[in-house]
């Protein structure tokens, strides 16, 4: 099936098949399942960005880094944050450089305005020379422009896009749509070779339906037990395979608890390293309890984890009072506002799988649906945006004022 996908853009696509994606990523130390690898394959063949959604620590950012390594492309990263404006994403004018040039050229500039009859006349003269200072020489490209201008194709990672304001999201949407950036003073830049664009979101807020529509979409959840074990093993933690397997199952059990921040893959790896360093030869409730702070970081979570560990490490242990294990009906993901969830936006950890199967028995389908296959059917109606396509000019205006 994969062979029949036509190559639209890249005359020399890096992967001939989904299997090649799996192998190439594995070579870089990234363990992908077929669903993930298929999506990556499509990313390299179709002219679309890839939106990766899922809880923190499931390998979203890492995928972009490893894809860059696997394809030999340079990685450009736009880390999103609240209050970020588009100049940080597109480009800025290098004010310091402009200033330095005007200082050095003070005399020359003096000559230009020397015989101006009055102030208005002098301003006119300077205005006529303005294009000198708003030229490519004084342009400070930020990741989007850099990706577009790059002579070599790149991987562009737009990380944690859910942290950005919706205004920036609109700018991204516009830019990713055409892959060109117009700078009024300079002209329009268009990418020769399209970058592979990966956007990640920890789902702290809903993204615009329009953005989702534009993108291939993949929900990355915690991996199934076998893959997580493979990841842990690949990190050479020093923990024996059999203990690592037990540990993965314990961590999976912790994820079933209603924790503020569920342990992610990196925590499993850290825990494995910790236990290896301690020379642990058998997993028991005691040693897991003593080291549990490696994987759960909030006080309340620690208490819940300590309660659960005995039965997680030994399912036959009788646990008094607490009913355990089975579905409580918390079958869904994100943002059902407990009061302690909203301060750092890190609400991803409670993404609960509806199924409470034991480790190792999951089929692919248990971890969310490959939404890229469905387009935007599930999207919420688009929100009304107060952003116009011309909003980029705001910042140019500012830059200009400052520079003169
Ligand atoms: N599929 C994977 N293969 C290998 N390591 C992985 C994988 N997924 C996650 N990891 C490990 O987990 C860590 C956290 O992943 P990261 O990409 O930072 O998470 P996210 O961006 O989803 O929050 C990575 O540094 C890596 O060590
Ligand atoms: Mg990340």
PDB file of C-alpha atoms and ligand atoms in Angstrom, residues 60-61 159-160 200, ligand 2:
ATOM      1  CA  UNK A  60       6.611  14.231  20.320  1.00  0.00           C
ATOM      2  CA  UNK A  61       9.563  16.591  20.415  1.00  0.00           C
ATOM      3  CA  UNK A 159       6.783  22.899  19.644  1.00  0.00           C
ATOM      4  CA  UNK A 160       3.902  23.153  22.097  1.00  0.00           C
ATOM      5  CA  UNK A 200       3.230  19.419  18.832  1.00  0.00           C
TER       6      UNK A 200
HETATM    7 MG1  LIG B   2       7.982  18.173  23.955  1.00  0.00          MG
END
